[in-house]
Every structure is written in C-alpha cells, then in structure tokens.
Tab-separated table of C-alpha atoms and ligand atoms in Angstrom:
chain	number	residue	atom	x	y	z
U	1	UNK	CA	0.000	0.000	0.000
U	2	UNK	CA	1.223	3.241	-0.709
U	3	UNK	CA	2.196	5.826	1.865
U	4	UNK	CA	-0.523	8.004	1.211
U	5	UNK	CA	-3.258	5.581	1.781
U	6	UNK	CA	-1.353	3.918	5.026
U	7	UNK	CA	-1.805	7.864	6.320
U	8	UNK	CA	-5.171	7.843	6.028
U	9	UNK	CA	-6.382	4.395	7.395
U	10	UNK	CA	-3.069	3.096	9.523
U	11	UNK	CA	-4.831	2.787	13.723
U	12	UNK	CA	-7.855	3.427	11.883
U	13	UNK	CA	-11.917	1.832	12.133
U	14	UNK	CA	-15.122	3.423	12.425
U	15	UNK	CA	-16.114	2.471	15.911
U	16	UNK	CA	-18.055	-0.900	16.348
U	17	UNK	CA	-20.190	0.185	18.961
U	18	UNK	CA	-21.083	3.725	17.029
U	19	UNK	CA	-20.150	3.777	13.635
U	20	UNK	CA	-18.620	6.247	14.414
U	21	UNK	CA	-16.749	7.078	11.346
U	22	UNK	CA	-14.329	9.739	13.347
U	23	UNK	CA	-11.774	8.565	16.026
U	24	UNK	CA	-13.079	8.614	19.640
U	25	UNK	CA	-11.329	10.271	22.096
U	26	UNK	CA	-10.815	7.954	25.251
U	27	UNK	CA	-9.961	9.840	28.287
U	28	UNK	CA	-10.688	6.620	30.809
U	29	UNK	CA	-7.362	5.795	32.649
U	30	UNK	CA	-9.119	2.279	33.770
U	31	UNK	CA	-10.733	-0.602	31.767
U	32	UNK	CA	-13.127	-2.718	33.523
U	33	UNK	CA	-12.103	-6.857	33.957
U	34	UNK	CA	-14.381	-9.184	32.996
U	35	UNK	CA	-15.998	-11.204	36.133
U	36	UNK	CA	-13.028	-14.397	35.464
U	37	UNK	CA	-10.613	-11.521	35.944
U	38	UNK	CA	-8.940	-11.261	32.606
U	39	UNK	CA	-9.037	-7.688	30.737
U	40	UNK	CA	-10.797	-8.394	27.479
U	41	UNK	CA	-9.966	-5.370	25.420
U	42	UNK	CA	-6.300	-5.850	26.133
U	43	UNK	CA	-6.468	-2.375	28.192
U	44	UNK	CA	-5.773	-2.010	32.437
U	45	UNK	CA	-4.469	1.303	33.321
U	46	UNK	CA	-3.380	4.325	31.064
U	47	UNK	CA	-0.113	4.638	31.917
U	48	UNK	CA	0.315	1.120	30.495
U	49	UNK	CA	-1.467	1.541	27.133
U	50	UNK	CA	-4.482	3.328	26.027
U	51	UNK	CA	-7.366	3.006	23.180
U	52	UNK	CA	-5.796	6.704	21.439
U	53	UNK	CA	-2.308	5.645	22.238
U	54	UNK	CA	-2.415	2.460	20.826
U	55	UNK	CA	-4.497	3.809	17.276
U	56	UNK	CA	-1.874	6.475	16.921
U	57	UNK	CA	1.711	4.215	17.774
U	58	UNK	CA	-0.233	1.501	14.663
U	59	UNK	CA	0.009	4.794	12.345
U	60	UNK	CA	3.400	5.697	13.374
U	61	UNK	CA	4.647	2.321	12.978
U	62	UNK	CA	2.798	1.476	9.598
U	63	UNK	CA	4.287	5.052	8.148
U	64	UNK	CA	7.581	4.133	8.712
U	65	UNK	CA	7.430	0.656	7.736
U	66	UNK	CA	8.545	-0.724	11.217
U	67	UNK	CA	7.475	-3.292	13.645
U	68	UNK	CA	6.464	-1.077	16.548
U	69	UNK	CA	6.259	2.689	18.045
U	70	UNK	CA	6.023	4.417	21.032
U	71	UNK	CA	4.691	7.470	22.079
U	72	UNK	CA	5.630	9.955	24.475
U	73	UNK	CA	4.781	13.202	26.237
U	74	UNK	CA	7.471	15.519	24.331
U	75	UNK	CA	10.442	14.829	21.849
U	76	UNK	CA	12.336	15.125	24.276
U	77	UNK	CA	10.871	12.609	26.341
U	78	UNK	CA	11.519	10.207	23.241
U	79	UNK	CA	14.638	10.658	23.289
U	80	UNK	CA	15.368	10.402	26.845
U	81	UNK	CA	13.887	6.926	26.934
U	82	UNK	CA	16.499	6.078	24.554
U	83	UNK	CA	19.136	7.301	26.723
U	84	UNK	CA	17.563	5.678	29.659
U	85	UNK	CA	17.633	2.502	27.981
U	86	UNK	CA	21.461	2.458	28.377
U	87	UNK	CA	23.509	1.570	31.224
U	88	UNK	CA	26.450	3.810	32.938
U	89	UNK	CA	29.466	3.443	31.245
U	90	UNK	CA	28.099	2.865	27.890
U	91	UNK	CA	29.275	5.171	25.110
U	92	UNK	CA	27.369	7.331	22.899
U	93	UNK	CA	28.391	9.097	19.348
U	94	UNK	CA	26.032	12.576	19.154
U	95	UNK	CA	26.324	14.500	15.958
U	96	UNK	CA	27.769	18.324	16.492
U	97	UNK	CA	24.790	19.760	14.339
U	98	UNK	CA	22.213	18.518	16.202
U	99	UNK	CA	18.884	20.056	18.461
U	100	UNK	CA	20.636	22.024	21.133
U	101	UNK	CA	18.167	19.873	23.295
U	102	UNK	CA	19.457	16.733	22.948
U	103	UNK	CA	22.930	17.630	23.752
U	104	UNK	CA	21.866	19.452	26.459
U	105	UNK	CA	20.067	16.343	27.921
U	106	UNK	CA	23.576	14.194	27.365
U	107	UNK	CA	25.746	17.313	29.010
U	108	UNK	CA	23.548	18.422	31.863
U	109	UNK	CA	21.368	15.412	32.854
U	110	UNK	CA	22.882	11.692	30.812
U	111	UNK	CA	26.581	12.229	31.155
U	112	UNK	CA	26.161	12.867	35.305
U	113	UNK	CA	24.442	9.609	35.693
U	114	UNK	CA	27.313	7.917	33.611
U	115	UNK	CA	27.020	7.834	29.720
U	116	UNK	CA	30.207	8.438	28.076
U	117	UNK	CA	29.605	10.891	24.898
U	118	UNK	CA	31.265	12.676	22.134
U	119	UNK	CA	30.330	15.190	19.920
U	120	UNK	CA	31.291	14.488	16.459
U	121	UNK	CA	30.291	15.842	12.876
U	122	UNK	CA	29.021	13.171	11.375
U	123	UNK	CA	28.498	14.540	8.056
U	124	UNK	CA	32.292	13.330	7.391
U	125	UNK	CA	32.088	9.118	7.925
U	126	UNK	CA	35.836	8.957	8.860
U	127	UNK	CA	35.023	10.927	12.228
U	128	UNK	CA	32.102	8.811	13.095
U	129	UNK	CA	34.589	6.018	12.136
U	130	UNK	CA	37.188	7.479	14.153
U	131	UNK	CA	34.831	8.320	17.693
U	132	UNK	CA	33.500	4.591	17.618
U	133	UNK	CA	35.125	3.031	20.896
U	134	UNK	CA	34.531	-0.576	23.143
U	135	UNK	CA	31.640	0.581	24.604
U	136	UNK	CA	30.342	2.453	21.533
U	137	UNK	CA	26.457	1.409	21.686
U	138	UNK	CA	24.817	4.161	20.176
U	139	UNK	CA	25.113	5.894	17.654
U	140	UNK	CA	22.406	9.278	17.240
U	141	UNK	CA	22.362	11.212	13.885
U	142	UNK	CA	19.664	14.269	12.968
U	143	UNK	CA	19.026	14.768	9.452
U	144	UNK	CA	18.602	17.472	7.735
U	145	UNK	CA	20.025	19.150	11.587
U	146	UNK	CA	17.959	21.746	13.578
U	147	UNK	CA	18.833	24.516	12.938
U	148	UNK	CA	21.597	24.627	10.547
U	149	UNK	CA	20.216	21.255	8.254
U	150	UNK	CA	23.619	19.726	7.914
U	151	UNK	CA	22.778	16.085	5.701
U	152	UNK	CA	24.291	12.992	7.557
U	153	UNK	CA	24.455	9.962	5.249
U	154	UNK	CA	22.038	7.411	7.027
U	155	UNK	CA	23.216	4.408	5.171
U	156	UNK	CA	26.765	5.223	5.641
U	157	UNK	CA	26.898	5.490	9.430
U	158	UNK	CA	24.110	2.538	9.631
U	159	UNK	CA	27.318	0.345	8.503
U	160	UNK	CA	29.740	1.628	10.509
U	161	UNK	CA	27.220	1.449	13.829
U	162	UNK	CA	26.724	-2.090	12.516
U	163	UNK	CA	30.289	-2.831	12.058
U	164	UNK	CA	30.823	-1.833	16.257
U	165	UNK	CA	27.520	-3.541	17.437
U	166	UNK	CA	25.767	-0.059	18.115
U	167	UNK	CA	22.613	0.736	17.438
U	168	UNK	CA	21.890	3.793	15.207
U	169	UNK	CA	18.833	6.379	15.898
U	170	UNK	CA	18.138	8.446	13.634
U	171	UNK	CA	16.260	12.266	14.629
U	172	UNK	CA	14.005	12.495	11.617
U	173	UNK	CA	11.909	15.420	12.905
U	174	UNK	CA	12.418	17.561	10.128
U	175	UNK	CA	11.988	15.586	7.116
U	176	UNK	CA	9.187	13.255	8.743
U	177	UNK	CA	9.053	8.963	7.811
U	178	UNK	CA	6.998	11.143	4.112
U	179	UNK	CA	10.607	12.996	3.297
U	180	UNK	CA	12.780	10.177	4.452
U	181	UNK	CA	12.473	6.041	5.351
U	182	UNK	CA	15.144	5.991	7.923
U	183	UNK	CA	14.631	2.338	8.964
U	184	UNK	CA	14.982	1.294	5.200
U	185	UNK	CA	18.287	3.310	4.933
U	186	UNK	CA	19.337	0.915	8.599
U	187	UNK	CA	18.611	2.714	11.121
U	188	UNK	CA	17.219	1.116	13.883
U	189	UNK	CA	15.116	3.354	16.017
U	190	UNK	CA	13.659	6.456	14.482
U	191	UNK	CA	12.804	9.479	16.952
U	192	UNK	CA	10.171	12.167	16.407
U	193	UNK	CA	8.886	16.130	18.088
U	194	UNK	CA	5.504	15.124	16.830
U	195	UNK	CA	4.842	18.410	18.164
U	196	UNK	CA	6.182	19.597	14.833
U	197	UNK	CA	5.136	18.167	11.146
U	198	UNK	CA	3.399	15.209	12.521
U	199	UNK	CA	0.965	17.258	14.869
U	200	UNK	CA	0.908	20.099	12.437
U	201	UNK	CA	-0.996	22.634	13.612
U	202	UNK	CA	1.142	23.857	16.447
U	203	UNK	CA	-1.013	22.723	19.460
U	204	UNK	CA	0.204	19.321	20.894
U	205	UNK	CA	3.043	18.205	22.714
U	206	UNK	CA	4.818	15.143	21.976
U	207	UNK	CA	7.268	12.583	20.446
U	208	UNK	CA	7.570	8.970	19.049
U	209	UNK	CA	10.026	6.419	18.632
U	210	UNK	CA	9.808	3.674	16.180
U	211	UNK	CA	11.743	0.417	15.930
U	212	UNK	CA	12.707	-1.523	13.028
U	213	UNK	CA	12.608	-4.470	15.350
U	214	UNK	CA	10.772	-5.753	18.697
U	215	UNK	CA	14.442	-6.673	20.322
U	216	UNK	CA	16.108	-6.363	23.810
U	217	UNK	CA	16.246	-2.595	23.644
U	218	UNK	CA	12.774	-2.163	22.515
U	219	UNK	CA	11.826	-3.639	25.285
U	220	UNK	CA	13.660	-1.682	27.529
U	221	UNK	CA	12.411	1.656	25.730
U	222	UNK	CA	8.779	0.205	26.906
U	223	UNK	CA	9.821	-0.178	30.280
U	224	UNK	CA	11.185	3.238	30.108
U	225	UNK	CA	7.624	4.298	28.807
U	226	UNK	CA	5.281	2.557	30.644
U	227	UNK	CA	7.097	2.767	34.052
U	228	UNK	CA	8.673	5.900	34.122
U	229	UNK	CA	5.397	7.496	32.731
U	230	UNK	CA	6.120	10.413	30.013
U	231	UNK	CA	3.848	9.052	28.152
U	232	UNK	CA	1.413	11.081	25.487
U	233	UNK	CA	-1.806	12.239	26.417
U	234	UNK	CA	-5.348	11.378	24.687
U	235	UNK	CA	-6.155	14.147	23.318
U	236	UNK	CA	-2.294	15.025	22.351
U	237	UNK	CA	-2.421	10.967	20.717
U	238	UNK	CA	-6.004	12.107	19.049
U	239	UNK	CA	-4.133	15.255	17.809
U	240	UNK	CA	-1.109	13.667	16.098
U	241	UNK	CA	-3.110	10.463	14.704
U	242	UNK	CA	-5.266	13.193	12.724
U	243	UNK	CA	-2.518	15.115	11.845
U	244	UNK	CA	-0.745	11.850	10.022
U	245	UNK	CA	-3.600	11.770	7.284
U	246	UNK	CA	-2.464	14.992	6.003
U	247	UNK	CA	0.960	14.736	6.565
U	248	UNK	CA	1.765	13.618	3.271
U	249	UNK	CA	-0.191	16.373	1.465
U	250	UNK	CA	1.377	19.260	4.165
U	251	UNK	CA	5.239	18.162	3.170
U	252	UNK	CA	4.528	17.938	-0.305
U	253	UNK	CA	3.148	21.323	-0.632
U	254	UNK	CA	5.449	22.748	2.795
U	255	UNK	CA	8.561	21.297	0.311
U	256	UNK	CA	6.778	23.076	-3.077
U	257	UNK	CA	6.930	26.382	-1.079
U	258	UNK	CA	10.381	25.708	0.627
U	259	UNK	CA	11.783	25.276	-2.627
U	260	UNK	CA	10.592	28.414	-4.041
U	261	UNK	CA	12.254	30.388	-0.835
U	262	UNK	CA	15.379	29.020	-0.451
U	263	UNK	CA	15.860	29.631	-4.073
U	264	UNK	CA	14.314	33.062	-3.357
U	265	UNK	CA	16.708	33.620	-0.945
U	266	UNK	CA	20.283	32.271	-2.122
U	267	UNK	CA	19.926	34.542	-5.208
U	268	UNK	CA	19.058	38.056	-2.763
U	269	UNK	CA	21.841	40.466	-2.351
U	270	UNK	CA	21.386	41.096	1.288
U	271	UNK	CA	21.574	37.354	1.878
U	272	UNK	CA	25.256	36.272	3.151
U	273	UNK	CA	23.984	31.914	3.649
U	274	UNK	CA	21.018	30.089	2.723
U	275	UNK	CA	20.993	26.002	4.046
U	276	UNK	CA	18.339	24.014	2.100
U	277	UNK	CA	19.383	20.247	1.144
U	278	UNK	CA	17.196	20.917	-1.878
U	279	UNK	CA	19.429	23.713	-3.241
U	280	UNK	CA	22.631	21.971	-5.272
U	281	UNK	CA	24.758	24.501	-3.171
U	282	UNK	CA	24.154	22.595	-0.290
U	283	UNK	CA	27.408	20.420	0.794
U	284	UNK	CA	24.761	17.567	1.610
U	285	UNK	CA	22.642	17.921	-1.484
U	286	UNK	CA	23.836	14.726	-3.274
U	287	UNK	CA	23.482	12.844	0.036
U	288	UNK	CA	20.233	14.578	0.269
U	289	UNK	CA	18.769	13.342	-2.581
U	290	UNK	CA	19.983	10.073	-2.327
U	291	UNK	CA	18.321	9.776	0.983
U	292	UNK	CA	15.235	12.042	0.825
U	293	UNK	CA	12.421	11.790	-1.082
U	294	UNK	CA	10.998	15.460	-0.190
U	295	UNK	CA	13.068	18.486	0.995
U	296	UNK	CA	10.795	19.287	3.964
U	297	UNK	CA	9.578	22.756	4.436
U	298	UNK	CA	12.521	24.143	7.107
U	299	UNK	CA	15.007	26.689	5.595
U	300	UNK	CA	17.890	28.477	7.541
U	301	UNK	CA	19.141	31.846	6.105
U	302	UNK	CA	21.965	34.147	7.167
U	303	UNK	CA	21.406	38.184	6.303
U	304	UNK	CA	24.382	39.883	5.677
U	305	UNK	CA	25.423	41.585	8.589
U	306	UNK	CA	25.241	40.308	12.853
U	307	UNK	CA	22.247	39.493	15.129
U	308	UNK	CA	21.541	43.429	15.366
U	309	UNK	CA	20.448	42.717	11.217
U	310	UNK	CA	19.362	39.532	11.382
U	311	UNK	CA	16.713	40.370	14.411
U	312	UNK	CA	15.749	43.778	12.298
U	313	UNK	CA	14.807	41.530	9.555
U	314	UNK	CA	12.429	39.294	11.625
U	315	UNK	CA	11.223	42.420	13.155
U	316	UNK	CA	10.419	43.505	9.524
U	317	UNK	CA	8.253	40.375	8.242
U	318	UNK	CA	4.579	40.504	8.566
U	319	UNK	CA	3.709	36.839	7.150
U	320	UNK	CA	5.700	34.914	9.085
U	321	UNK	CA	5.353	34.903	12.971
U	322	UNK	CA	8.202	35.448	15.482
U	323	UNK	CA	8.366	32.438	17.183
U	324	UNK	CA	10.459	29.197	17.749
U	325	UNK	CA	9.120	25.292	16.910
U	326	UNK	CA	8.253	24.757	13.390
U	327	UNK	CA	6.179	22.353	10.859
U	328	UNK	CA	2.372	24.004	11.742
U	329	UNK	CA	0.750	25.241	9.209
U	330	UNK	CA	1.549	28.769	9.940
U	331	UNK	CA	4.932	30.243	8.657
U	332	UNK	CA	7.794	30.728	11.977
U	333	UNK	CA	10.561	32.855	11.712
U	334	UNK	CA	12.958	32.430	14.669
U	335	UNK	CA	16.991	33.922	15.574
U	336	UNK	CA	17.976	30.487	16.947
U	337	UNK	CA	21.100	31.902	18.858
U	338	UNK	CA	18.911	34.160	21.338
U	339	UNK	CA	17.539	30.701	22.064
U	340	UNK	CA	20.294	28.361	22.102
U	341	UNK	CA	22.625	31.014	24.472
U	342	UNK	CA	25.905	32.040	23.597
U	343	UNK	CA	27.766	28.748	24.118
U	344	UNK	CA	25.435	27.509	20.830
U	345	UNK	CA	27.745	26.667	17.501
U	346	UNK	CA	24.777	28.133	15.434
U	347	UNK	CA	25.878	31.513	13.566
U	348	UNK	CA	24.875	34.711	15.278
U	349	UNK	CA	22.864	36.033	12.007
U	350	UNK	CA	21.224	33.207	11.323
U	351	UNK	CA	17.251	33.134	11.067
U	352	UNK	CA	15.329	29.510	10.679
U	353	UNK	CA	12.402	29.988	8.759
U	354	UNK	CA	9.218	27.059	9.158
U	355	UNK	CA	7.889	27.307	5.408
U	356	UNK	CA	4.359	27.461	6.115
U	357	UNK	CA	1.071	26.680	3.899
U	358	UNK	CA	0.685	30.219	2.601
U	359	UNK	CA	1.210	31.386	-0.837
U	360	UNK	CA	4.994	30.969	-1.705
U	361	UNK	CA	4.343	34.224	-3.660
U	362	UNK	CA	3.280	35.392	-0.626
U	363	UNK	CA	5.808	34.841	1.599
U	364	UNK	CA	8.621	35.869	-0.958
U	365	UNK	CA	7.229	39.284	-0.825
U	366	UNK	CA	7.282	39.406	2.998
U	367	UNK	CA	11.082	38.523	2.657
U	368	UNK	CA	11.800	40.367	0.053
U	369	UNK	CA	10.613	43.815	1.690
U	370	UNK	CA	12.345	42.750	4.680
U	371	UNK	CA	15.537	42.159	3.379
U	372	UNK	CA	14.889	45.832	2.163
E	401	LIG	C1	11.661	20.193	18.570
E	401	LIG	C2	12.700	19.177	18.345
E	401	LIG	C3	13.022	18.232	19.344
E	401	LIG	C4	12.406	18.262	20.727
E	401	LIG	O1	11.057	17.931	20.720
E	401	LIG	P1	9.992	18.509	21.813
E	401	LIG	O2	8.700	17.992	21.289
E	401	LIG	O3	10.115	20.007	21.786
E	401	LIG	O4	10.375	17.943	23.131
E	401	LIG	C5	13.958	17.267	19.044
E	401	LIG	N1	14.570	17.223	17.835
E	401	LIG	C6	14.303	18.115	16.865
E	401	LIG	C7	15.022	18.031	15.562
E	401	LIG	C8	13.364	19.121	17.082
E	401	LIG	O5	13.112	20.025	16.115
C-alpha cells in the first residue's frame, strides 16, 4: 500500500459500537475486567497503554514501515527513553549539528548519571569512524540538523554502527518517515517532536520512537515508557493520529513552497547563507537526494550583517510569525542563537524559517521587503 493511503487508514476503524466514522477520544485511565478476571480489550491502566495511544503508535509504525512505536509526552521525552535505555558506562556518538536539546540532555542530565559521549560531525564518515570506541552502543544522527540542516548519510553510518555492534537512531523530525524512510536506509530506532510536522498545527506536545525491530532494547524503551510514565496524552495521541492523514499532502506542498524560498533567498543580495538540502549549493545535497524523497519545508538563512540585522529583519516580516518550533501550518521565523545562548555553535545572524502553507508568492514578498 502506498504511503498516502497507510496515512489515512493506519490505527484506523469506524467504531463498532457507534459507527462512528471519526476517532473517539478515550480519556478513561481504567478498563473494567471481565468477572473471570482477565481484561478483554487488552487495556488495564493508562499509563500502560491506552485506546488513542495504541491507534496512533499503529500509524506511526505502519508510516515508517517498522514493527512497533512508542509514544511519548514531548520529543524530548523520546529521546530520553532512549538514553535511559542504556547503562552507565556505555558510550554514545552525538552528531555536532544537532537540536541544542538533545545535547543538552547528554551534558547536563545523561553524562552525570554515567554515559560516556562525544560530539562528532558526522556529516564526514571517517570521524564517526574514528569516535567509535569498546563501549560504543549508540550511535544518534539528525538529518537534515535543527537549525543549521547539515545532511548525515544514514546508510553510511548505519554500517559503521553495525560494524561496532551499536545501534543507530536516527532524529528524523524535520523531514518526517513522508521525506525520508530511515529504517529502510538501517537505522534502527527512528525518533520524532511530533509536536512539529506530525501534529501540524502547532497545538500538541509530543514525540515517538519507532523500531525496526521488537528486540532487547525495545523492550527496555517500553519499560522506560510505561514505568517511568512520560507518556502522550489522549487528546495530544487524538491530535497527532489526525494530523498523520495529512501529513503527506502538508510536506509535499510545505517542500513546493520551501523550494521556491530558499531559491528566493540564495539569489538576494542582502543574503550572506542560505541552508536548504534541496538547493545543489548545499554540501549535503547529493546525500540529500539520495536519501530524501521530499526536501521538507525548514530553511535556515543568514542576512548579511550580525544578530543586530538579522533580528531587524524578523522584526520587519509581517507573514511569518516570530516564534520558535516549526512544521504548523503557519509560517515561523525564529533567531535560533537568542535561544540556544551564547555557548550555541549556530551563527549569530542566522534566522530559521518554518515554510508554512501560505502562498509561496506570498511569503517571498514578505522577505523580500524585509531584506529591504
Ligand atoms: C523540537 C525538536 C526536538 C524536541 O522535541 P519537543 O517535542 O520540543 O520535546 C527534538 N529534535 C528536533 C530536531 C526538534 O526540532
């Protein structure tokens, strides 16, 4: 079945006891036994699994093509349950261009309870080679990178994490399981902000993981989820499951319009950088298309000039709102450095721009009067 079709029905039925042709929304955190005792919907206690949980981890498998997902109350819950999953001492390879998030949960709350990490850029294979050591057992790549969308070559470091018994997750927030299979290119775990392209519409909070396999660690990452507790909520499940039926239609069009603007923008005198894997300036374009079968809709420009500039030309736009996450269907400008503090590697002019579902023509003209 294609991927369009999966996005529509994956975790879907209409409701046997309704027809109910729409999802319900479940917000019981008990399930009543039947007299003998046993539970005969499968269900207990919420924490454990739930009727919208369930439905919406089906979809998030099916649209990645693996054997199993997981969903959780933030992306950065996701990916924490990953990390938990490991013991002290284990070693962990994190990419330099990566969400400022996830190396602040390896600095500030993973490498105090014992993970060994390095940061390494692992667009270049020989350093992600070279940082493998005895107790390498994970391996994390984000591709295209927030905010800077530096390419990583999935395939590529899937070998060499297979080559030192490591498992390789992949942060595919931006380009979503439509833009890019990650667990076809051999990764094993795929993590997701649903909160972003997934959700869509800027008003849930949450994140996924999905496995290529039901193994040992899987299991572990359940343990993590079901005892620990960060799971997602009903309504936030109900949110994202809806979302997914659009999904592929949003990144189509969100990639249509990206296009248009980085293309916009590289060719604008006033314009010092534009990153977009779908531009053939980009240093990971060829890996890009190799790996990606959509762009995505998130576009990173530098103005010429400092953060004084770069924060005069956000002030300028009128389209696109001033304000961080990204993938809703409104357009998001945001000066990532005044977020990430001063210790962040991202450049002090540079502005990530959430493509929206406006009128590219549209949104050109808001950039273009900015850039003055
Ligand atoms: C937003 C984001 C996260 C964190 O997800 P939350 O839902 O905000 O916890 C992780 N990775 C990437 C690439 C993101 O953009």
């Amino acid at each position: 079945m294609h991927q369009d079709t999966i996005a529509v029905h994956a975790g879907h039925a209409p409701d046997p006891v309704t027809g109910a042709v729409a999802e319900g929304l479940h917000l019981s955190t008990t399930f009543e036994r039947a007299p003998d005792g046993s539970y005969p919907h499968g269900y207990i206690y919420s924490r454990e699994k739930a009727p919208n949980r369930s439905a919406l981890e089906a979809a998030l498998a099916a649209l990645d093509g693996g054997e199993d997902a997981a969903a959780f109350a933030s992306g950065q819950a996701a990916v924490a349950a990953v990390l938990q999953s490991l013991a002290p001492g284990d070693h962990v390879i994190c990419p330099s261009a990566v969400y400022y998030g996830t190396k602040k949960l390896l600095a500030q709350v993973f490498g105090p309870w014992g993970l060994e990490y390095s940061i390494v850029d692992t667009t270049d294979l020989d350093a992600v080679r070279a940082a493998v050591r005895r107790r390498t057992t994970l391996v994390w790549i984000e591709t295209p990178s927030n905010p800077t969308l530096a390419v990583t070559d999935i395939a590529g470091v899937a070998g060499i994490a297979r080559a030192a018994g490591a498992r390789l997750v992949v942060d595919n927030t931006w380009a979503t399981a439509v833009g890019q299979r990650a667990l076809s290119l051999g990764a094993d775990l795929v993590m997701y902000s649903t909160t972003k392209y997934y959700g869509g519409h800027s008003d849930t909070l949450s994140g996924a993981l999905v496995t290529a396999r039901r193994d040992e660690m899987w299991s572990r990452i359940r343990l993590m989820q079901s005892s620990i507790g960060a799971v997602a909520a009903p309504f936030d499940c109900w949110l994202v499951h809806r979302g997914i039926a659009s999904l592929p239609c949003r990144l189509r069009q969100h990639t249509e319009s990206a296009t248009k603007v980085a293309h916009f923008l590289a060719g604008h005198p006033a314009v010092e950088a534009t990153h977009y894997p779908g531009l053939p300036s980009h240093p990971g374009h060829h890996v890009a298309t190799r790996q990606m079968s959509l762009f995505g809709g998130m576009v990173s420009v530098q103005p010429r000039g400092g953060a004084t500039e770069a924060l005069a030309v956000a002030a300028r736009l009128r389209i696109f709102t001033r304000a961080t996450s990204l993938g809703g269907v409104e357009s998001l400008v945001e000066h990532r450095k005044s977020v990430e503090g001063p210790e962040s590697p991202t450049p002090d002019n540079l502005l990530r721009l959430s493509v929206g579902l406006e009128d590219a023509n549209d949104l050109i003209e808001d950039l273009r009067q900015a850039l003055g």
